[in-house]
Coordinates of C-alpha atoms in Angstrom, one line a residue:
M1 CA 17.5 -27.3 -39.5
D2 CA 20.5 -26.9 -42.3
P3 CA 22.5 -24.3 -41.1
H4 CA 24.5 -24.6 -44.2
A5 CA 21.6 -23.9 -45.9
V6 CA 20.5 -21.2 -43.6
R7 CA 23.7 -19.4 -44.4
A8 CA 23.7 -19.6 -47.9
R9 CA 20.2 -17.9 -48.2
V10 CA 21.7 -15.2 -45.9
Q11 CA 24.7 -14.6 -47.8
A12 CA 22.7 -14.4 -50.9
R13 CA 21.2 -11.1 -49.7
T14 CA 24.3 -9.8 -47.7
G15 CA 27.5 -11.1 -49.0
P16 CA 30.5 -13.4 -47.5
F17 CA 30.7 -13.0 -43.7
D18 CA 33.9 -12.0 -41.8
A19 CA 35.3 -14.2 -39.5
D20 CA 34.4 -13.0 -36.7
F21 CA 30.7 -12.9 -37.4
A22 CA 30.7 -16.2 -38.8
A23 CA 31.6 -17.9 -35.8
R24 CA 28.9 -16.2 -33.7
F25 CA 26.6 -16.9 -36.7
S26 CA 27.6 -20.8 -36.4
E27 CA 27.4 -20.7 -32.6
H28 CA 24.1 -19.1 -32.0
L29 CA 22.1 -20.1 -34.9
P30 CA 20.9 -22.9 -33.2
T31 CA 20.0 -21.5 -30.5
L32 CA 17.7 -18.9 -32.0
H33 CA 16.7 -21.3 -34.6
G34 CA 15.2 -23.3 -31.9
L35 CA 13.6 -20.2 -29.9
F36 CA 11.9 -18.9 -33.0
Q37 CA 10.5 -22.6 -34.0
R38 CA 9.0 -22.4 -30.3
I39 CA 7.6 -19.6 -30.9
Y40 CA 6.5 -19.2 -34.2
G41 CA 6.3 -22.6 -35.5
E42 CA 2.6 -22.8 -35.9
R43 CA 3.2 -20.1 -39.0
E44 CA 4.2 -21.5 -42.4
D45 CA 5.9 -18.5 -42.5
W46 CA 8.4 -18.7 -39.1
Q47 CA 11.3 -20.0 -41.3
D48 CA 11.1 -17.0 -43.9
A49 CA 10.9 -14.5 -41.0
L50 CA 13.8 -16.2 -38.9
D51 CA 15.8 -15.2 -42.4
E52 CA 14.5 -11.8 -42.3
V53 CA 16.1 -11.5 -38.9
L54 CA 19.2 -12.9 -39.9
V55 CA 19.8 -10.5 -42.6
L56 CA 18.9 -7.9 -40.3
A57 CA 21.7 -9.1 -38.2
A58 CA 24.6 -9.5 -40.7
E59 CA 23.5 -6.0 -42.6
S60 CA 23.7 -4.3 -39.0
W61 CA 27.2 -6.3 -38.2
Q62 CA 28.7 -4.9 -41.7
Q63 CA 27.9 -1.1 -40.4
R64 CA 28.8 -1.5 -37.1
P65 CA 31.8 1.4 -36.5
A66 CA 35.0 -0.1 -35.7
P67 CA 35.3 1.2 -32.3
L68 CA 32.4 -1.1 -31.3
K69 CA 33.6 -4.0 -33.3
A70 CA 36.8 -3.5 -30.8
L71 CA 34.8 -3.1 -27.9
D72 CA 33.1 -6.3 -28.9
A73 CA 36.3 -8.0 -29.0
A74 CA 37.4 -6.6 -25.3
R75 CA 34.7 -7.7 -23.8
A76 CA 35.0 -11.3 -25.1
E77 CA 38.0 -11.3 -23.6
D78 CA 36.4 -10.5 -20.1
P79 CA 33.0 -11.6 -20.2
D80 CA 32.5 -10.8 -16.9
W81 CA 33.5 -7.3 -16.8
F82 CA 30.2 -6.2 -15.3
T83 CA 30.8 -8.1 -12.1
S84 CA 33.8 -6.0 -10.8
A85 CA 34.1 -4.5 -7.5
R86 CA 34.9 -0.9 -9.5
M87 CA 31.4 -1.0 -10.8
L88 CA 29.3 2.1 -10.1
G89 CA 26.2 3.3 -12.1
G90 CA 24.4 6.5 -12.0
V91 CA 20.8 7.2 -13.2
C92 CA 19.3 10.8 -14.4
Y93 CA 17.3 12.9 -16.9
V94 CA 19.1 14.2 -19.4
D95 CA 17.0 17.4 -19.3
R96 CA 16.9 17.6 -15.8
Y97 CA 20.8 17.1 -15.0
A98 CA 22.2 18.9 -17.9
G99 CA 19.3 20.5 -20.2
T100 CA 20.7 18.6 -23.5
L101 CA 22.8 15.7 -24.8
R102 CA 25.8 18.1 -25.1
G103 CA 25.3 19.9 -21.8
M104 CA 25.8 16.0 -20.4
H105 CA 29.9 16.3 -21.8
E106 CA 30.5 19.1 -19.1
H107 CA 29.8 16.9 -16.5
I108 CA 31.7 13.6 -17.4
G109 CA 34.8 14.6 -15.0
Y110 CA 32.6 14.8 -12.4
F111 CA 31.1 11.3 -12.8
Q112 CA 34.8 10.2 -13.3
E113 CA 35.6 11.9 -9.9
L114 CA 32.6 10.2 -8.2
G115 CA 33.9 6.7 -10.0
L116 CA 30.8 6.4 -12.3
T117 CA 31.2 3.4 -14.9
Y118 CA 27.7 3.1 -16.2
L119 CA 25.4 5.7 -16.7
H120 CA 21.7 5.7 -17.5
L121 CA 20.2 8.2 -19.4
M122 CA 16.2 8.1 -18.6
P123 CA 14.1 8.0 -21.9
L124 CA 15.3 10.3 -24.4
F125 CA 13.4 9.3 -27.3
A126 CA 10.7 11.3 -29.2
A127 CA 7.4 11.1 -27.5
P128 CA 4.1 12.9 -27.3
E129 CA 4.1 16.4 -26.0
G130 CA 2.4 16.4 -22.4
N131 CA 1.8 13.7 -20.4
N132 CA 4.1 10.8 -21.8
D133 CA 4.8 8.9 -19.1
G134 CA 8.1 10.1 -18.0
G135 CA 9.4 9.6 -21.6
Y136 CA 8.2 6.0 -21.6
A137 CA 6.1 6.6 -24.2
V138 CA 7.8 6.7 -27.3
S139 CA 7.4 7.6 -30.6
S140 CA 10.1 7.0 -32.2
Y141 CA 13.2 4.4 -31.2
R142 CA 15.6 6.4 -33.9
Q143 CA 14.8 10.1 -32.9
V144 CA 16.0 11.7 -29.6
D145 CA 13.3 14.4 -27.9
P146 CA 14.7 17.5 -30.1
R147 CA 14.7 19.5 -26.9
L148 CA 17.5 17.2 -25.9
G149 CA 19.1 17.0 -29.0
T150 CA 19.7 14.6 -32.1
M151 CA 20.6 10.8 -32.2
E152 CA 24.3 12.2 -33.7
D153 CA 24.3 14.2 -30.1
L154 CA 23.5 10.8 -28.9
A155 CA 26.7 8.6 -30.6
E156 CA 29.2 11.2 -29.7
L157 CA 28.2 11.1 -25.8
A158 CA 28.4 7.7 -25.8
A159 CA 31.8 7.7 -27.6
A160 CA 32.9 10.1 -24.7
L161 CA 32.0 8.5 -22.4
R162 CA 33.2 5.2 -23.4
E163 CA 36.5 6.7 -23.6
A164 CA 36.0 8.1 -20.1
G165 CA 35.3 4.5 -18.9
I166 CA 31.6 5.0 -18.2
S167 CA 29.5 2.4 -20.2
L168 CA 25.9 4.1 -21.6
V169 CA 22.9 2.7 -20.7
V170 CA 19.2 3.8 -22.3
D171 CA 15.7 2.8 -21.8
F172 CA 14.3 0.0 -24.3
I173 CA 10.3 0.4 -24.0
F174 CA 10.1 -3.1 -25.1
N175 CA 6.0 -3.8 -24.3
H176 CA 4.6 -0.6 -26.1
T177 CA 4.7 2.3 -28.0
S178 CA 3.1 5.6 -28.2
D179 CA -0.2 6.2 -30.1
E180 CA 1.7 8.5 -32.2
H181 CA 4.4 6.1 -33.4
E182 CA 4.4 5.6 -37.3
W183 CA 3.8 2.2 -36.3
A184 CA 0.4 3.1 -34.7
R185 CA -0.6 5.4 -37.1
K186 CA -0.4 2.9 -39.8
A187 CA -2.1 0.2 -38.0
V188 CA -5.2 2.2 -36.9
A189 CA -5.5 3.4 -40.7
G190 CA -5.6 -0.4 -41.9
D191 CA -2.2 -1.0 -43.2
P192 CA -1.6 -4.0 -44.4
E193 CA 2.1 -4.6 -43.2
H194 CA 1.4 -3.0 -39.8
E195 CA -2.3 -3.6 -38.6
D196 CA -1.0 -6.8 -36.9
F197 CA 1.7 -5.0 -34.9
Y198 CA -1.2 -4.3 -32.3
L199 CA -4.2 -6.1 -30.7
I200 CA -7.3 -4.5 -32.0
F201 CA -10.5 -5.9 -31.5
E202 CA -14.3 -4.8 -33.4
D203 CA -15.9 -4.9 -30.6
R204 CA -15.7 -5.8 -26.3
A205 CA -16.1 -9.5 -26.6
M206 CA -12.3 -10.5 -27.0
P207 CA -11.3 -7.4 -24.3
D208 CA -13.9 -8.6 -22.0
A209 CA -12.6 -12.2 -21.9
Y210 CA -8.8 -10.9 -21.8
E211 CA -9.7 -8.6 -18.9
R212 CA -11.5 -11.7 -16.8
T213 CA -7.8 -12.5 -15.5
T214 CA -5.8 -9.2 -16.5
R215 CA -4.8 -6.7 -13.9
E216 CA -5.6 -3.0 -13.9
I217 CA -2.2 -1.3 -13.7
F218 CA -3.3 2.3 -13.7
P219 CA -6.9 2.3 -12.5
D220 CA -6.6 6.4 -12.5
D221 CA -6.1 6.6 -16.2
H222 CA -8.4 3.8 -17.4
R223 CA -10.0 0.5 -16.6
G224 CA -9.1 -2.6 -17.5
S225 CA -6.3 -3.7 -20.1
F226 CA -8.0 -1.7 -23.2
V227 CA -8.9 1.6 -24.3
Q228 CA -11.6 2.6 -27.0
L229 CA -10.5 3.7 -30.4
E230 CA -12.1 6.8 -32.4
D231 CA -13.4 4.3 -34.6
D232 CA -14.9 2.6 -31.8
R233 CA -12.4 -0.6 -32.0
W234 CA -10.7 -1.7 -28.7
I235 CA -6.8 -1.5 -28.6
W236 CA -4.6 -3.5 -25.9
S237 CA -3.1 -0.9 -23.5
T238 CA -1.5 -2.0 -20.3
F239 CA -0.4 1.2 -18.9
Y240 CA -1.3 4.6 -20.2
H241 CA -4.2 5.1 -22.6
F242 CA -1.8 6.5 -25.2
Q243 CA 0.7 3.3 -24.8
W244 CA -0.6 0.8 -27.1
D245 CA 0.8 -2.8 -26.3
L246 CA 3.0 -4.5 -29.5
N247 CA 1.9 -7.6 -30.9
Y248 CA 4.6 -10.2 -30.3
A249 CA 2.8 -12.9 -32.0
N250 CA 3.4 -11.2 -35.2
P251 CA 7.2 -12.3 -36.1
A252 CA 7.1 -8.6 -37.6
V253 CA 7.4 -7.1 -34.5
F254 CA 10.0 -9.0 -33.6
R255 CA 11.9 -8.4 -36.4
A256 CA 11.0 -4.2 -36.3
M257 CA 12.3 -4.4 -32.5
A258 CA 15.4 -6.2 -33.1
G259 CA 16.3 -3.5 -35.8
E260 CA 15.6 -0.7 -33.1
M261 CA 18.1 -2.4 -30.7
L262 CA 20.8 -3.0 -33.1
F263 CA 20.3 0.7 -34.2
L264 CA 20.8 1.8 -30.4
A265 CA 23.8 -0.6 -30.4
A266 CA 25.7 1.2 -33.3
Q267 CA 24.9 4.4 -31.9
G268 CA 27.4 3.3 -29.2
V269 CA 24.3 1.9 -26.4
E270 CA 25.9 -0.9 -24.3
V271 CA 22.8 -1.6 -21.9
L272 CA 19.2 -2.0 -23.1
R273 CA 17.0 -1.6 -20.1
M274 CA 14.4 -3.9 -21.1
D275 CA 11.5 -2.2 -19.9
A276 CA 7.8 -3.8 -18.2
V277 CA 9.4 -7.1 -19.6
A278 CA 6.8 -9.2 -17.9
F279 CA 3.7 -8.2 -20.1
I280 CA 5.1 -8.8 -23.6
W281 CA 2.7 -12.0 -24.2
K282 CA -0.7 -12.2 -24.5
R283 CA -2.5 -15.5 -23.8
L284 CA -6.6 -15.9 -23.0
G285 CA -7.5 -17.0 -19.8
T286 CA -3.9 -15.7 -18.3
A287 CA -3.0 -12.8 -16.0
C288 CA -0.6 -11.8 -19.6
E289 CA 2.5 -11.3 -17.1
S290 CA 5.6 -13.6 -17.2
L291 CA 4.1 -16.1 -19.6
P292 CA 6.8 -19.1 -20.5
E293 CA 6.9 -17.0 -24.5
A294 CA 8.0 -13.6 -22.4
H295 CA 11.4 -15.7 -21.9
L296 CA 11.6 -17.1 -25.0
L297 CA 11.5 -13.7 -26.7
L298 CA 14.0 -12.2 -24.2
Q299 CA 16.0 -15.0 -25.2
A300 CA 15.5 -15.1 -28.8
F301 CA 16.3 -11.2 -28.9
N302 CA 19.4 -11.8 -27.0
A303 CA 20.4 -14.3 -29.4
V304 CA 20.1 -12.2 -32.0
L305 CA 22.3 -9.5 -30.4
R306 CA 25.1 -11.9 -29.7
I307 CA 25.7 -12.5 -33.4
A308 CA 25.3 -8.9 -34.5
A309 CA 26.2 -6.8 -31.4
P310 CA 27.6 -9.3 -29.0
S311 CA 29.1 -6.5 -26.3
L312 CA 25.6 -5.0 -25.4
L313 CA 24.0 -6.6 -22.5
F314 CA 20.4 -6.6 -21.3
K315 CA 18.6 -5.3 -17.9
S316 CA 15.5 -6.4 -17.0
E317 CA 13.1 -4.4 -15.5
A318 CA 10.8 -6.5 -13.8
I319 CA 8.6 -5.4 -10.9
V320 CA 6.9 -8.7 -9.9
H321 CA 6.6 -11.4 -7.4
P322 CA 10.3 -12.0 -6.3
D323 CA 9.9 -16.0 -7.7
E324 CA 9.4 -14.4 -11.1
V325 CA 11.6 -11.6 -11.0
I326 CA 14.6 -14.6 -10.6
E327 CA 13.2 -16.0 -14.0
Y328 CA 14.0 -13.3 -16.2
I329 CA 18.1 -13.5 -15.3
S330 CA 20.6 -15.5 -17.0
P331 CA 23.6 -14.9 -19.4
G332 CA 21.0 -16.0 -22.1
E333 CA 18.3 -13.8 -21.3
C334 CA 19.0 -10.8 -19.0
Q335 CA 22.5 -10.5 -18.1
I336 CA 22.0 -8.0 -15.2
S337 CA 18.6 -7.0 -13.1
Y338 CA 17.0 -4.5 -11.3
N339 CA 16.8 -6.3 -7.6
P340 CA 13.4 -4.4 -6.8
L341 CA 13.0 -6.8 -3.7
Q342 CA 16.4 -5.3 -1.9
M343 CA 15.5 -2.1 -2.4
A344 CA 12.1 -2.2 -1.0
L345 CA 12.8 -4.2 2.1
T346 CA 15.7 -1.6 2.9
W347 CA 13.0 0.9 3.4
E348 CA 10.7 -1.3 4.7
A349 CA 13.7 -2.0 7.6
L350 CA 14.5 1.5 8.1
A351 CA 10.5 1.9 8.7
T352 CA 10.0 -0.9 11.2
R353 CA 13.5 -1.0 12.6
D354 CA 13.7 -4.6 12.1
A355 CA 15.8 -6.4 9.9
R356 CA 14.4 -9.4 9.6
L357 CA 12.9 -9.2 6.3
L358 CA 15.8 -8.1 4.5
N359 CA 17.7 -10.7 6.1
Q360 CA 15.7 -13.4 4.8
A361 CA 15.6 -12.1 1.5
L362 CA 19.8 -12.2 1.3
E363 CA 19.5 -15.6 2.8
R364 CA 16.9 -16.9 0.4
R365 CA 16.7 -14.5 -2.9
H366 CA 19.9 -13.0 -3.6
A367 CA 21.8 -16.0 -5.2
L368 CA 22.2 -15.5 -9.1
P369 CA 23.6 -17.8 -12.0
A370 CA 27.2 -17.2 -12.8
G371 CA 27.8 -15.0 -15.7
T372 CA 25.0 -12.1 -14.1
A373 CA 24.6 -9.6 -11.9
W374 CA 22.1 -7.3 -9.9
V375 CA 21.7 -4.1 -9.8
N376 CA 21.4 -2.8 -6.6
Y377 CA 19.7 0.6 -5.6
V378 CA 18.1 2.9 -3.1
R379 CA 15.4 4.2 -4.9
S380 CA 14.7 4.9 -9.1
H381 CA 13.3 7.5 -10.9
D382 CA 9.6 5.2 -10.3
D383 CA 7.6 4.3 -7.1
I384 CA 8.7 2.3 -4.5
G385 CA 6.1 -1.2 -4.9
W386 CA 6.4 -3.5 -1.7
T387 CA 7.0 -6.5 -3.7
F388 CA 7.8 -8.8 -0.8
A389 CA 6.2 -12.1 -0.8
D390 CA 3.3 -12.4 1.5
E391 CA 4.3 -16.0 2.4
D392 CA 7.7 -15.1 3.3
A393 CA 6.5 -12.1 5.5
A394 CA 3.9 -15.0 7.2
E395 CA 6.8 -16.4 8.3
L396 CA 8.0 -13.9 10.4
G397 CA 4.2 -13.4 11.7
I398 CA 3.7 -10.4 9.4
D399 CA 0.4 -9.7 7.7
G400 CA 1.4 -8.7 3.8
Y401 CA -2.1 -6.3 3.0
A402 CA -1.7 -4.9 6.5
H403 CA 1.8 -4.5 6.4
R404 CA 1.9 -2.7 2.4
R405 CA -0.7 -0.5 4.4
F406 CA 1.5 0.5 7.2
L407 CA 4.3 1.4 4.7
N408 CA 2.4 3.3 2.3
D409 CA 0.7 5.3 5.5
F410 CA 4.8 5.7 6.9
Y411 CA 6.4 6.7 3.9
V412 CA 3.7 10.0 3.4
G413 CA 3.8 10.9 6.5
R414 CA 0.5 9.8 8.1
T415 CA 2.0 7.8 10.6
V416 CA 2.9 9.1 14.3
G417 CA 6.6 9.5 14.4
S418 CA 7.3 9.0 10.8
F419 CA 10.4 10.7 9.7
A420 CA 9.6 10.5 5.8
R421 CA 8.5 13.3 3.3
G422 CA 7.1 10.8 0.3
A423 CA 4.0 11.2 -1.7
A424 CA 1.4 8.8 -2.7
F425 CA 1.5 7.4 -6.5
Q426 CA -1.9 5.6 -7.9
E427 CA -3.6 5.1 -4.5
N428 CA -6.7 3.3 -4.8
P429 CA -8.9 4.2 -2.2
R430 CA -11.0 1.4 -2.6
T431 CA -8.3 -1.2 -2.2
G432 CA -6.0 0.7 -0.5
D433 CA -3.2 0.0 -2.7
A434 CA -0.7 2.4 -3.4
R435 CA 3.0 2.7 -4.0
V436 CA 5.2 5.6 -2.8
A437 CA 8.0 8.3 -4.5
G438 CA 10.1 10.4 -3.3
T439 CA 13.9 11.2 -3.5
T440 CA 16.5 9.6 -1.1
A441 CA 16.5 12.5 1.5
S442 CA 13.2 13.3 1.6
L443 CA 12.3 9.9 2.5
A444 CA 15.0 8.9 5.0
G445 CA 14.0 12.2 7.1
I446 CA 16.6 15.0 6.3
E447 CA 13.5 16.8 4.8
K448 CA 11.9 16.9 7.9
G449 CA 15.0 17.6 9.9
D450 CA 15.0 14.3 11.5
A451 CA 18.2 13.4 13.8
G452 CA 18.8 10.0 11.9
G453 CA 18.2 11.3 8.1
E454 CA 21.7 12.0 7.2
D455 CA 22.9 8.2 8.6
R456 CA 19.6 6.6 6.8
V457 CA 21.0 7.7 3.9
V458 CA 24.3 6.4 3.7
L459 CA 22.8 3.5 5.4
A460 CA 20.7 2.6 2.7
H461 CA 23.6 3.3 0.2
A462 CA 26.2 1.1 1.9
I463 CA 23.6 -2.0 1.8
A464 CA 23.2 -1.6 -1.9
L465 CA 27.0 -1.2 -2.2
S466 CA 27.8 -4.0 -0.7
T467 CA 25.4 -6.6 -1.5
G468 CA 27.1 -7.0 -5.0
G469 CA 26.6 -6.5 -8.3
I470 CA 26.2 -2.8 -9.8
P471 CA 25.3 -0.5 -7.2
L472 CA 23.6 2.7 -8.7
I473 CA 22.8 5.9 -7.7
Y474 CA 19.7 8.5 -8.7
L475 CA 22.3 11.0 -9.3
G476 CA 21.5 13.8 -7.0
D477 CA 20.8 11.7 -4.1
E478 CA 24.9 11.7 -3.4
V479 CA 24.4 15.5 -2.3
A480 CA 21.0 15.0 -0.6
Q481 CA 18.4 16.6 -3.6
M482 CA 14.9 16.9 -1.8
N483 CA 11.6 16.2 -3.0
D484 CA 10.5 18.7 -5.8
Y485 CA 6.9 20.0 -5.0
G486 CA 6.6 22.1 -7.9
Y487 CA 5.6 19.4 -10.5
R488 CA 2.0 20.3 -9.3
N489 CA 2.4 23.6 -10.7
R490 CA 3.4 21.8 -14.3
P491 CA 0.5 20.6 -16.7
A492 CA 2.0 18.0 -18.3
E493 CA 3.2 16.5 -14.6
A494 CA 0.6 17.5 -12.3
E495 CA -1.3 14.3 -12.4
D496 CA 1.7 12.2 -12.0
S497 CA 3.0 12.1 -8.2
R498 CA 6.6 10.2 -9.1
W499 CA 7.6 13.7 -10.6
V500 CA 8.4 14.6 -6.6
G501 CA 11.5 12.5 -6.6
R502 CA 12.4 13.5 -10.3
P503 CA 14.1 17.1 -9.5
H504 CA 16.2 19.3 -11.6
R505 CA 20.0 19.1 -10.8
P506 CA 20.2 20.5 -7.4
A507 CA 23.6 23.0 -8.4
E508 CA 24.0 24.5 -5.1
A509 CA 23.8 21.8 -2.9
Y510 CA 26.9 20.2 -5.7
A511 CA 28.6 23.6 -5.1
V512 CA 29.1 22.6 -1.5
R513 CA 29.8 18.9 -2.0
E514 CA 33.2 19.6 -0.3
D515 CA 32.0 21.6 2.7
E516 CA 31.2 19.0 5.4
R517 CA 29.5 21.7 7.3
T518 CA 26.6 21.6 5.1
V519 CA 23.7 18.6 4.5
A520 CA 25.2 18.3 0.9
G521 CA 28.7 17.9 1.9
R522 CA 28.5 15.8 4.9
V523 CA 26.3 13.1 2.7
H524 CA 28.9 13.4 -0.2
Q525 CA 32.0 13.0 1.7
R526 CA 30.6 10.0 3.1
L527 CA 29.1 8.2 0.5
R528 CA 32.4 9.1 -1.2
R529 CA 34.5 7.3 1.5
L530 CA 32.1 4.2 1.1
L531 CA 33.0 4.1 -2.9
A532 CA 36.5 4.6 -2.2
V533 CA 36.7 1.7 0.0
R534 CA 34.2 -0.8 -2.2
R535 CA 36.8 0.2 -5.1
D536 CA 39.4 -1.4 -3.1
A537 CA 37.7 -4.6 -2.1
P538 CA 37.5 -7.2 -4.5
Q539 CA 35.4 -9.2 -1.9
L540 CA 32.5 -6.5 -2.9
A541 CA 32.7 -7.8 -6.7
G542 CA 30.0 -10.4 -7.6
N543 CA 27.1 -11.6 -6.4
D544 CA 28.4 -13.8 -3.5
L545 CA 26.5 -13.6 0.0
V546 CA 27.0 -15.5 3.2
P547 CA 24.2 -14.5 6.0
F548 CA 25.4 -13.9 8.7
H549 CA 22.9 -14.1 11.5
V550 CA 23.1 -11.5 15.0
P551 CA 20.9 -11.9 17.8
H552 CA 19.3 -8.1 17.5
R553 CA 16.4 -7.7 15.3
C554 CA 17.6 -4.3 13.7
V555 CA 20.8 -5.8 12.5
I556 CA 21.4 -6.8 8.8
G557 CA 24.5 -9.1 8.5
F558 CA 26.6 -11.0 6.1
Q559 CA 29.4 -11.7 4.9
R560 CA 31.0 -11.0 1.3
P561 CA 33.7 -13.9 1.0
G562 CA 37.2 -13.6 -0.4
E563 CA 40.1 -15.7 -1.3
V564 CA 41.8 -14.8 2.1
T565 CA 39.7 -12.1 4.1
S566 CA 36.0 -11.8 3.7
I567 CA 34.2 -8.8 4.7
L568 CA 31.9 -8.9 7.6
V569 CA 28.7 -6.2 6.8
L570 CA 26.6 -5.5 9.8
A571 CA 24.0 -2.9 9.6
N572 CA 22.1 -1.3 12.3
V573 CA 18.5 -0.4 11.0
G574 CA 17.4 0.8 15.0
D575 CA 16.9 4.4 16.5
E576 CA 19.5 3.0 19.1
G577 CA 23.2 1.5 19.1
V578 CA 23.7 -2.0 19.6
H579 CA 26.8 -4.3 20.8
V580 CA 27.1 -7.5 18.8
D581 CA 28.6 -9.8 21.8
P582 CA 32.0 -11.6 21.4
V583 CA 30.0 -15.1 21.3
T584 CA 28.2 -14.2 17.9
L585 CA 31.9 -13.3 16.5
S586 CA 33.5 -16.3 18.1
G587 CA 33.7 -18.0 15.0
L588 CA 36.4 -15.1 13.3
D589 CA 39.9 -14.3 14.3
P590 CA 39.6 -11.6 16.8
Q591 CA 41.8 -8.9 14.9
A592 CA 39.8 -7.4 12.2
R593 CA 40.1 -3.9 10.5
E594 CA 36.8 -1.4 10.1
L595 CA 37.3 -0.2 6.4
I596 CA 35.1 2.6 6.5
A597 CA 37.0 4.2 9.6
D598 CA 40.0 2.4 8.9
V599 CA 40.9 1.2 12.3
E600 CA 41.7 -1.7 14.0
V601 CA 39.1 -3.9 16.2
D602 CA 39.3 -6.8 18.3
L603 CA 36.4 -8.9 18.0
R604 CA 37.0 -10.3 21.8
E605 CA 35.4 -7.0 22.8
G606 CA 32.7 -7.5 20.2
A607 CA 31.4 -4.9 18.0
A608 CA 29.6 -1.7 18.8
I609 CA 27.1 -0.2 15.6
P610 CA 25.5 3.0 16.5
A611 CA 22.0 4.0 15.4
H612 CA 21.8 3.5 11.6
G613 CA 25.2 2.9 11.5
V614 CA 27.2 0.0 9.4
L615 CA 30.3 -1.7 9.8
W616 CA 32.4 -3.2 7.3
L617 CA 34.6 -5.5 9.1
E618 CA 37.8 -7.4 6.9
V619 CA 37.6 -10.5 8.9
R620 CA 39.5 -14.1 8.7
P621 CA 37.8 -17.1 10.0
R622 CA 39.2 -18.4 13.0
G623 CA 42.7 -20.4 12.5

């Protein structure tokens, strides 16, 4: 590659580069060129396709608003800004929380009160009427759902949030579009520019060949990986029948999707949640999940953004085997990532009153590369899938298949003694496979009236807040919102039980959030205390975590190291209090401070942890 020749070709179409863009162009061009060659090098037109992407990047930078260029410069000075202990995320649906994008402005004051620095607004783009997978079937990445507002409203909200110190996060539905997207309609109609945007076959020969090794994701919706078009052809559709997979083997799709990312970056979006990243590349004879090209594509898109919108981050959403999740996380791919294993094992530990699987995961699967961070969450808008590795469970004498069935039964209330009130999602009677949906309060026992319900809500959040990275709160859970069973009466939602965990903003609960005579008030005030402590604890920044073994199966233990003192986290998922003996704590200076209660503790007396309780002990190693 002659970088000067590439630059000259691009400048011939865009004009001269400014100094900042020129520097980033020179820095990232070799990486992007190498990735494009690996992905598309067998095509004769691959270099022309790369030129088109670079022209797009240059034009996007020229049009990038000045406040966002200033943000780019600030983030370049503080590249690890997202690893601070002051980072706190919130997530909600716009319509359910505030009605419209303009309505979200009314809640910015509360978000600041809570300490949010990151706000994820669930899918808000134009989508088909009726069932649209909760907005994950996108009909246009450049149009907001008109019921929520306009793209101008989104840009105004992004600016207001940025002024308040809050980064806007949106979903980028990466693997597929809706069947109503302009690209999809043109592809089906045989438009030469778009007919290769999707994978369409004339008969069942190739679909049958692919389906020998792919898995069914939503068997209740359709069998296999393909759906039939009205003209009897077959199109790849991994998820719902109205979500058609894009064909990234076509570099025109790469350019088109890069254009959509840069458009959203220009509106003030600071983080793109890359949806279903594991599925974006297809190869016959494989499961078509987490293939090497999926990583190359993410790295290539990341390089484009580093050139044209350098402050924007990618967040990975890969609900796959734990060994595969980690593969998507790096400064050159996805800088932040959901931590589905920790989330699932938090609920597993609460159900079993046994912390061993979670402790094992924190010891083995928590570490990340420098310049990256987990997004740790108690639950999401989606279902809980039991993503632990069977081989990890087997080491502890646990049969993975049987254990998943137990957990599903427990969290939908089928097990004697269950405190949970969840809903089964996509249950397959033939295989026993299922996932579980619900709000934190309903899953933890508050809805049932279990005596430990409030404690479990606080405990689960305490784990997410103390293990590192960016903790994420599903807004409303901090005031103990309950399941919404009304979804069964709404036709567009009735067949998707995940809506049980997506209630409207609980205004009554927020109104009493200061009143500790109420469930909402007690939960809110306890969580606010955790948040305040975390903000002032530099040890809880970053990802570094050191296991701390405690001789109680019900206790989660780890240290978050600091320069002078560490924070020892001890959490009891059991239904009875436990006492950690002085010998276990003998490697620490006996004088410690419990940060949540703000009291001095003498470790020579051991440490008492109540049922469903948590301690954040500021400690020093014994001198």
